[in-house]
PDB file of C-alpha atoms in Angstrom:
ATOM      1  CA  ASP A   1      25.656-101.302  50.824  1.00 72.00           C
ATOM      2  CA  GLN A   2      24.384-104.038  47.626  1.00 82.00           C
ATOM      3  CA  GLN A   3      21.127-104.875  47.262  1.00 93.00           C
ATOM      4  CA  VAL A   4      22.071-106.926  44.594  1.00 96.00           C
ATOM      5  CA  LYS A   5      24.421-109.506  44.698  1.00 97.00           C
ATOM      6  CA  GLN A   6      25.559-112.230  42.655  1.00 97.00           C
ATOM      7  CA  ASN A   7      27.932-114.386  45.067  1.00 92.00           C
ATOM      8  CA  SER A   8      29.930-116.239  41.490  1.00 96.00           C
ATOM      9  CA  PRO A   9      31.375-114.657  40.101  1.00 96.00           C
ATOM     10  CA  SER A  10      32.122-117.364  37.484  1.00 97.00           C
ATOM     11  CA  LEU A  11      30.200-120.373  37.049  1.00 97.00           C
ATOM     12  CA  SER A  12      32.045-123.205  33.931  1.00 98.00           C
ATOM     13  CA  VAL A  13      29.613-125.909  32.661  1.00 98.00           C
ATOM     14  CA  GLN A  14      30.010-128.091  29.348  1.00 98.00           C
ATOM     15  CA  GLU A  15      27.723-128.078  26.573  1.00 98.00           C
ATOM     16  CA  GLY A  16      24.842-129.379  27.338  1.00 97.00           C
ATOM     17  CA  ARG A  17      24.441-129.161  30.403  1.00 98.00           C
ATOM     18  CA  ILE A  18      22.819-126.998  33.068  1.00 98.00           C
ATOM     19  CA  SER A  19      23.336-123.629  33.295  1.00 98.00           C
ATOM     20  CA  ILE A  20      22.248-122.575  37.118  1.00 98.00           C
ATOM     21  CA  LEU A  21      23.228-118.377  37.902  1.00 98.00           C
ATOM     22  CA  ASN A  22      21.805-117.449  42.115  1.00 98.00           C
ATOM     23  CA  CYS A  23      21.198-113.656  43.023  1.00 98.00           C
ATOM     24  CA  ASP A  24      20.870-112.097  45.958  1.00 98.00           C
ATOM     25  CA  TYR A  25      18.501-109.388  46.901  1.00 97.00           C
ATOM     26  CA  THR A  26      18.153-107.656  50.627  1.00 95.00           C
ATOM     27  CA  ASN A  27      15.522-104.701  49.650  1.00 90.00           C
ATOM     28  CA  SER A  28      11.743-105.958  50.195  1.00 89.00           C
ATOM     29  CA  MET A  29      10.361-103.197  48.412  1.00 88.00           C
ATOM     30  CA  PHE A  30      12.085-104.937  44.376  1.00 90.00           C
ATOM     31  CA  ASP A  31       8.946-106.753  42.217  1.00 87.00           C
ATOM     32  CA  TYR A  32      10.190-107.196  39.335  1.00 91.00           C
ATOM     33  CA  PHE A  33      13.848-108.498  38.766  1.00 94.00           C
ATOM     34  CA  LEU A  34      15.530-109.608  35.298  1.00 94.00           C
ATOM     35  CA  TRP A  35      18.375-111.237  33.892  1.00 97.00           C
ATOM     36  CA  TYR A  36      20.827-109.261  30.974  1.00 97.00           C
ATOM     37  CA  LYS A  37      23.655-111.041  28.563  1.00 97.00           C
ATOM     38  CA  LYS A  38      26.423-109.196  28.304  1.00 96.00           C
ATOM     39  CA  TYR A  39      28.932-109.742  25.449  1.00 96.00           C
ATOM     40  CA  PRO A  40      33.044-107.606  25.635  1.00 92.00           C
ATOM     41  CA  ALA A  41      32.784-104.568  23.772  1.00 89.00           C
ATOM     42  CA  GLU A  42      28.704-104.891  23.472  1.00 93.00           C
ATOM     43  CA  GLY A  43      25.921-102.680  26.185  1.00 94.00           C
ATOM     44  CA  PRO A  44      23.660-105.807  28.230  1.00 95.00           C
ATOM     45  CA  THR A  45      20.679-107.160  26.594  1.00 95.00           C
ATOM     46  CA  PHE A  46      17.412-107.519  28.119  1.00 93.00           C
ATOM     47  CA  LEU A  47      16.861-111.590  28.687  1.00 96.00           C
ATOM     48  CA  ILE A  48      13.876-112.518  30.490  1.00 96.00           C
ATOM     49  CA  SER A  49      11.985-110.417  33.749  1.00 94.00           C
ATOM     50  CA  ILE A  50       9.157-111.751  35.976  1.00 95.00           C
ATOM     51  CA  SER A  51       7.524-109.770  38.211  1.00 92.00           C
ATOM     52  CA  SER A  52       7.034-110.837  42.613  1.00 92.00           C
ATOM     53  CA  ILE A  53       3.433-111.988  41.902  1.00 93.00           C
ATOM     54  CA  LYS A  54       5.458-115.210  39.789  1.00 95.00           C
ATOM     55  CA  ASP A  55       7.588-117.508  41.330  1.00 96.00           C
ATOM     56  CA  LYS A  56       8.798-119.330  37.709  1.00 98.00           C
ATOM     57  CA  ASN A  57       9.724-117.913  34.417  1.00 97.00           C
ATOM     58  CA  GLU A  58       9.601-119.482  30.802  1.00 98.00           C
ATOM     59  CA  ASP A  59      11.340-118.614  27.819  1.00 96.00           C
ATOM     60  CA  GLY A  60      12.634-121.227  25.486  1.00 97.00           C
ATOM     61  CA  ARG A  61      15.712-122.791  27.149  1.00 98.00           C
ATOM     62  CA  PHE A  62      15.781-119.782  29.959  1.00 98.00           C
ATOM     63  CA  THR A  63      14.097-120.031  33.169  1.00 98.00           C
ATOM     64  CA  VAL A  64      14.479-117.190  35.751  1.00 98.00           C
ATOM     65  CA  PHE A  65      12.612-118.939  39.123  1.00 98.00           C
ATOM     66  CA  LEU A  66      11.788-116.279  42.123  1.00 98.00           C
ATOM     67  CA  ASN A  67      12.127-117.372  46.243  1.00 97.00           C
ATOM     68  CA  LYS A  68      10.288-113.613  47.063  1.00 95.00           C
ATOM     69  CA  SER A  69      10.731-115.703  51.186  1.00 95.00           C
ATOM     70  CA  ALA A  70      14.862-116.374  50.989  1.00 97.00           C
ATOM     71  CA  LYS A  71      15.091-113.136  48.705  1.00 96.00           C
ATOM     72  CA  HIS A  72      16.445-115.641  46.107  1.00 97.00           C
ATOM     73  CA  LEU A  73      16.082-115.348  42.467  1.00 97.00           C
ATOM     74  CA  SER A  74      18.221-117.910  40.213  1.00 98.00           C
ATOM     75  CA  LEU A  75      18.389-118.417  36.091  1.00 98.00           C
ATOM     76  CA  HIS A  76      18.283-121.461  34.600  1.00 98.00           C
ATOM     77  CA  ILE A  77      20.156-122.161  31.482  1.00 98.00           C
ATOM     78  CA  VAL A  78      19.583-126.115  29.883  1.00 98.00           C
ATOM     79  CA  PRO A  79      20.557-127.063  27.878  1.00 98.00           C
ATOM     80  CA  SER A  80      24.058-124.933  27.459  1.00 98.00           C
ATOM     81  CA  GLN A  81      25.318-123.239  24.542  1.00 98.00           C
ATOM     82  CA  PRO A  82      28.981-122.053  23.992  1.00 97.00           C
ATOM     83  CA  GLY A  83      27.525-119.199  22.884  1.00 97.00           C
ATOM     84  CA  ASP A  84      25.353-118.811  26.191  1.00 98.00           C
ATOM     85  CA  SER A  85      29.258-117.751  26.937  1.00 98.00           C
ATOM     86  CA  ALA A  86      29.487-113.983  28.750  1.00 98.00           C
ATOM     87  CA  VAL A  87      28.631-111.968  31.603  1.00 98.00           C
ATOM     88  CA  TYR A  88      25.240-112.359  33.170  1.00 98.00           C
ATOM     89  CA  PHE A  89      23.440-109.772  34.833  1.00 98.00           C
ATOM     90  CA  CYS A  90      20.655-109.785  37.960  1.00 97.00           C
ATOM     91  CA  ALA A  91      19.347-106.549  37.881  1.00 95.00           C
ATOM     92  CA  ALA A  92      15.697-105.875  40.711  1.00 94.00           C
ATOM     93  CA  SER A  93      13.435-102.644  40.030  1.00 89.00           C
ATOM     94  CA  PRO A  94      11.605-101.215  42.974  1.00 83.00           C
ATOM     95  CA  ALA A  95       7.397-100.925  42.902  1.00 70.00           C
ATOM     96  CA  GLN A  96       5.555 -98.244  40.698  1.00 64.00           C
ATOM     97  CA  GLY A  97       6.242 -94.942  42.427  1.00 58.00           C
ATOM     98  CA  ASN A  98       8.766 -91.876  41.529  1.00 57.00           C
ATOM     99  CA  GLN A  99      11.029 -94.941  41.535  1.00 59.00           C
ATOM    100  CA  GLY A 100      10.624 -97.357  38.806  1.00 61.00           C
ATOM    101  CA  GLY A 101      11.755 -98.198  36.112  1.00 69.00           C
ATOM    102  CA  LYS A 102      15.110 -97.453  38.629  1.00 81.00           C
ATOM    103  CA  LEU A 103      17.588-101.074  37.790  1.00 90.00           C
ATOM    104  CA  ILE A 104      19.378-102.041  40.964  1.00 93.00           C
ATOM    105  CA  PHE A 105      22.533-103.732  39.540  1.00 96.00           C
ATOM    106  CA  GLY A 106      24.302-106.881  40.529  1.00 97.00           C
ATOM    107  CA  GLN A 107      28.010-107.693  39.721  1.00 97.00           C
ATOM    108  CA  GLY A 108      27.662-110.496  37.266  1.00 97.00           C
ATOM    109  CA  THR A 109      28.515-113.327  37.273  1.00 98.00           C
ATOM    110  CA  GLU A 110      30.989-115.062  34.333  1.00 98.00           C
ATOM    111  CA  LEU A 111      29.430-118.160  32.465  1.00 98.00           C
ATOM    112  CA  SER A 112      31.892-120.243  30.078  1.00 98.00           C
ATOM    113  CA  VAL A 113      30.418-123.298  28.689  1.00 98.00           C
ATOM    114  CA  LYS A 114      33.415-125.464  27.604  1.00 96.00           C
ATOM    115  CA  PRO A 115      32.248-127.430  24.324  1.00 93.00           C
TER     116      PRO A 115
ATOM    117  CA  GLU B   1      15.638-100.273  13.291  1.00 66.00           C
ATOM    118  CA  ALA B   2      18.911 -98.687  14.304  1.00 81.00           C
ATOM    119  CA  GLY B   3      19.981 -99.646  18.446  1.00 93.00           C
ATOM    120  CA  VAL B   4      21.257 -97.302  20.780  1.00 97.00           C
ATOM    121  CA  VAL B   5      23.941 -94.940  19.228  1.00 97.00           C
ATOM    122  CA  GLN B   6      27.071 -94.041  21.914  1.00 98.00           C
ATOM    123  CA  SER B   7      30.193 -91.390  20.698  1.00 97.00           C
ATOM    124  CA  PRO B   8      32.599 -92.528  20.545  1.00 97.00           C
ATOM    125  CA  ARG B   9      33.798 -95.350  21.557  1.00 97.00           C
ATOM    126  CA  TYR B  10      36.952 -95.338  23.332  1.00 97.00           C
ATOM    127  CA  LYS B  11      38.285 -92.477  25.318  1.00 98.00           C
ATOM    128  CA  ILE B  12      41.456 -91.628  26.827  1.00 98.00           C
ATOM    129  CA  ILE B  13      42.450 -88.227  28.599  1.00 98.00           C
ATOM    130  CA  GLU B  14      44.533 -86.999  31.725  1.00 97.00           C
ATOM    131  CA  LYS B  15      43.546 -85.828  34.606  1.00 96.00           C
ATOM    132  CA  LYS B  16      41.360 -82.495  35.339  1.00 97.00           C
ATOM    133  CA  GLN B  17      40.656 -82.308  31.655  1.00 98.00           C
ATOM    134  CA  PRO B  18      37.013 -82.312  30.283  1.00 98.00           C
ATOM    135  CA  VAL B  19      35.710 -85.344  28.298  1.00 98.00           C
ATOM    136  CA  ALA B  20      31.857 -85.897  26.615  1.00 98.00           C
ATOM    137  CA  PHE B  21      29.958 -88.464  25.931  1.00 98.00           C
ATOM    138  CA  TRP B  22      26.937 -88.762  23.988  1.00 98.00           C
ATOM    139  CA  CYS B  23      24.047 -90.498  22.949  1.00 98.00           C
ATOM    140  CA  ASN B  24      20.886 -91.348  21.093  1.00 97.00           C
ATOM    141  CA  PRO B  25      18.210 -93.685  21.627  1.00 96.00           C
ATOM    142  CA  ILE B  26      15.728 -95.709  20.247  1.00 94.00           C
ATOM    143  CA  SER B  27      13.746 -93.619  17.931  1.00 92.00           C
ATOM    144  CA  GLY B  28      10.318 -93.008  20.226  1.00 89.00           C
ATOM    145  CA  HIS B  29      12.544 -93.931  23.939  1.00 91.00           C
ATOM    146  CA  ASN B  30      10.913 -91.389  26.002  1.00 90.00           C
ATOM    147  CA  THR B  31      12.656 -92.785  28.724  1.00 91.00           C
ATOM    148  CA  LEU B  32      17.045 -92.518  28.730  1.00 94.00           C
ATOM    149  CA  TYR B  33      19.594 -93.391  30.757  1.00 95.00           C
ATOM    150  CA  TRP B  34      22.686 -93.305  32.164  1.00 97.00           C
ATOM    151  CA  TYR B  35      25.218 -95.971  33.764  1.00 97.00           C
ATOM    152  CA  ARG B  36      28.059 -95.746  35.505  1.00 97.00           C
ATOM    153  CA  GLN B  37      30.210 -99.494  34.955  1.00 97.00           C
ATOM    154  CA  ASN B  38      33.243 -99.623  37.022  1.00 96.00           C
ATOM    155  CA  LEU B  39      35.699-103.051  36.609  1.00 93.00           C
ATOM    156  CA  GLY B  40      34.180-105.880  37.505  1.00 92.00           C
ATOM    157  CA  GLN B  41      31.350-104.685  39.061  1.00 94.00           C
ATOM    158  CA  GLY B  42      27.467-104.287  37.501  1.00 96.00           C
ATOM    159  CA  PRO B  43      26.186-100.424  36.128  1.00 96.00           C
ATOM    160  CA  GLU B  44      25.198 -98.439  38.187  1.00 95.00           C
ATOM    161  CA  LEU B  45      22.279 -94.942  37.407  1.00 94.00           C
ATOM    162  CA  LEU B  46      23.800 -91.794  36.960  1.00 96.00           C
ATOM    163  CA  ILE B  47      20.593 -89.822  35.733  1.00 95.00           C
ATOM    164  CA  ARG B  48      17.329 -90.862  33.962  1.00 93.00           C
ATOM    165  CA  TYR B  49      15.727 -88.639  31.740  1.00 93.00           C
ATOM    166  CA  GLU B  50      11.633 -88.572  30.647  1.00 90.00           C
ATOM    167  CA  ASN B  51      11.772 -86.831  27.404  1.00 91.00           C
ATOM    168  CA  GLU B  52      13.726 -83.883  28.391  1.00 92.00           C
ATOM    169  CA  GLU B  53      13.652 -83.709  31.989  1.00 92.00           C
ATOM    170  CA  ALA B  54      15.660 -85.734  34.762  1.00 93.00           C
ATOM    171  CA  VAL B  55      13.381 -87.495  37.283  1.00 89.00           C
ATOM    172  CA  ASP B  56      16.650 -89.160  38.498  1.00 89.00           C
ATOM    173  CA  ASP B  57      19.934 -87.304  38.848  1.00 92.00           C
ATOM    174  CA  SER B  58      20.124 -87.761  42.601  1.00 89.00           C
ATOM    175  CA  GLN B  59      23.691 -90.909  42.041  1.00 91.00           C
ATOM    176  CA  LEU B  60      25.026 -88.168  39.778  1.00 95.00           C
ATOM    177  CA  PRO B  61      28.359 -86.531  40.937  1.00 93.00           C
ATOM    178  CA  LYS B  62      26.528 -82.975  40.731  1.00 92.00           C
ATOM    179  CA  ASP B  63      30.395 -80.942  41.169  1.00 95.00           C
ATOM    180  CA  ARG B  64      32.134 -82.563  38.006  1.00 97.00           C
ATOM    181  CA  PHE B  65      29.594 -84.092  36.102  1.00 97.00           C
ATOM    182  CA  SER B  66      26.303 -82.711  34.276  1.00 97.00           C
ATOM    183  CA  ALA B  67      24.087 -84.287  31.880  1.00 97.00           C
ATOM    184  CA  GLU B  68      22.167 -82.468  29.323  1.00 96.00           C
ATOM    185  CA  ARG B  69      18.555 -84.118  27.090  1.00 95.00           C
ATOM    186  CA  LEU B  70      17.606 -80.464  25.495  1.00 84.00           C
ATOM    187  CA  LYS B  71      15.259 -82.202  23.434  1.00 87.00           C
ATOM    188  CA  GLY B  72      14.225 -84.459  24.932  1.00 83.00           C
ATOM    189  CA  VAL B  73      16.089 -87.220  21.414  1.00 91.00           C
ATOM    190  CA  ASP B  74      19.331 -87.374  22.196  1.00 95.00           C
ATOM    191  CA  SER B  75      21.998 -86.605  25.306  1.00 97.00           C
ATOM    192  CA  THR B  76      25.486 -85.966  26.685  1.00 98.00           C
ATOM    193  CA  LEU B  77      27.404 -86.136  29.641  1.00 98.00           C
ATOM    194  CA  LYS B  78      30.538 -83.980  30.640  1.00 98.00           C
ATOM    195  CA  ILE B  79      32.860 -85.091  33.231  1.00 98.00           C
ATOM    196  CA  GLN B  80      34.750 -80.931  34.046  1.00 97.00           C
ATOM    197  CA  PRO B  81      37.561 -82.020  35.500  1.00 96.00           C
ATOM    198  CA  ALA B  82      38.169 -85.678  35.036  1.00 97.00           C
ATOM    199  CA  GLU B  83      39.400 -87.533  37.792  1.00 97.00           C
ATOM    200  CA  LEU B  84      41.227 -90.417  38.092  1.00 97.00           C
ATOM    201  CA  GLY B  85      38.883 -92.641  39.248  1.00 96.00           C
ATOM    202  CA  ASP B  86      36.361 -91.287  36.823  1.00 97.00           C
ATOM    203  CA  SER B  87      37.463 -94.341  34.547  1.00 98.00           C
ATOM    204  CA  ALA B  88      34.885 -96.622  33.159  1.00 97.00           C
ATOM    205  CA  VAL B  89      32.845 -97.483  30.961  1.00 97.00           C
ATOM    206  CA  TYR B  90      29.795 -95.414  30.469  1.00 98.00           C
ATOM    207  CA  LEU B  91      26.461 -96.366  28.889  1.00 98.00           C
ATOM    208  CA  CYS B  92      23.079 -95.039  27.789  1.00 97.00           C
ATOM    209  CA  ALA B  93      20.360 -97.333  27.874  1.00 95.00           C
ATOM    210  CA  SER B  94      16.399 -95.891  26.721  1.00 93.00           C
ATOM    211  CA  SER B  95      12.218 -98.012  26.734  1.00 90.00           C
ATOM    212  CA  PHE B  96       9.729 -96.528  25.082  1.00 83.00           C
ATOM    213  CA  ARG B  97       8.170 -95.461  29.084  1.00 69.00           C
ATOM    214  CA  GLN B  98       9.445 -94.942  32.561  1.00 62.00           C
ATOM    215  CA  GLY B  99       8.012 -98.636  34.565  1.00 61.00           C
ATOM    216  CA  ARG B 100       8.678-102.066  33.487  1.00 65.00           C
ATOM    217  CA  GLY B 101       9.819-101.567  29.883  1.00 66.00           C
ATOM    218  CA  GLU B 102      12.800-102.561  29.227  1.00 84.00           C
ATOM    219  CA  GLN B 103      16.383-101.099  29.608  1.00 91.00           C
ATOM    220  CA  TYR B 104      17.546-101.593  25.720  1.00 93.00           C
ATOM    221  CA  PHE B 105      21.588-100.203  26.433  1.00 96.00           C
ATOM    222  CA  GLY B 106      24.329 -99.657  23.473  1.00 97.00           C
ATOM    223  CA  PRO B 107      28.107-100.622  23.400  1.00 96.00           C
ATOM    224  CA  GLY B 108      29.459 -97.948  25.688  1.00 97.00           C
ATOM    225  CA  THR B 109      32.404 -95.590  25.551  1.00 98.00           C
ATOM    226  CA  ARG B 110      35.186 -96.439  27.150  1.00 97.00           C
ATOM    227  CA  LEU B 111      37.358 -93.580  29.849  1.00 98.00           C
ATOM    228  CA  THR B 112      40.690 -94.074  31.016  1.00 98.00           C
ATOM    229  CA  VAL B 113      42.781 -91.505  32.958  1.00 98.00           C
ATOM    230  CA  THR B 114      45.451 -91.454  33.025  1.00 97.00           C
TER     231      THR B 114
END
């Protein structure tokens, strides 16, 4: 049972335009969400996170939006650059307790930014 | 500051052979994680250590997988015997402490079982 889903395996965007990557989750116990970026032959690197008490978090060109009622989050990249081309993973973490810190990852979305 | 170090980067073995992966986390990071990433999927947690204690090994297939972190620093993940379905990338990550701290990943070991 896939608790975190990224339904788009790939996305292609023109340089300078907005990239929107989507993620859905099913477990209402998740209260912290993260996005990781992964280049080929490298490990995932942390990009941005959001707590369930917020609905938006912004860091430079990257903004994450959280809609708890819809159990949906999205990552916006504006403006997109060719160097943003990578696989993006959404991850969710349960509330504190013995599961605190455990990350459940989605399948990933491969973003391609065309010059 | 050095990141998470993993070795080897690539490993090809025949089925039924043993294999071991090594990970050295970022200095000062108490929490260490081993993940497995299958092709086209996200990483899946195998085991999580807090210092030398395995606090979550519920996803580790214990009939053939074992892990240790004897001194609470570096860690080894072993598979014996390997099966064809074990072909995957094995990722190690570390964080300063369990909880909300972001996890830092190593480059992974790509295992191919033939």
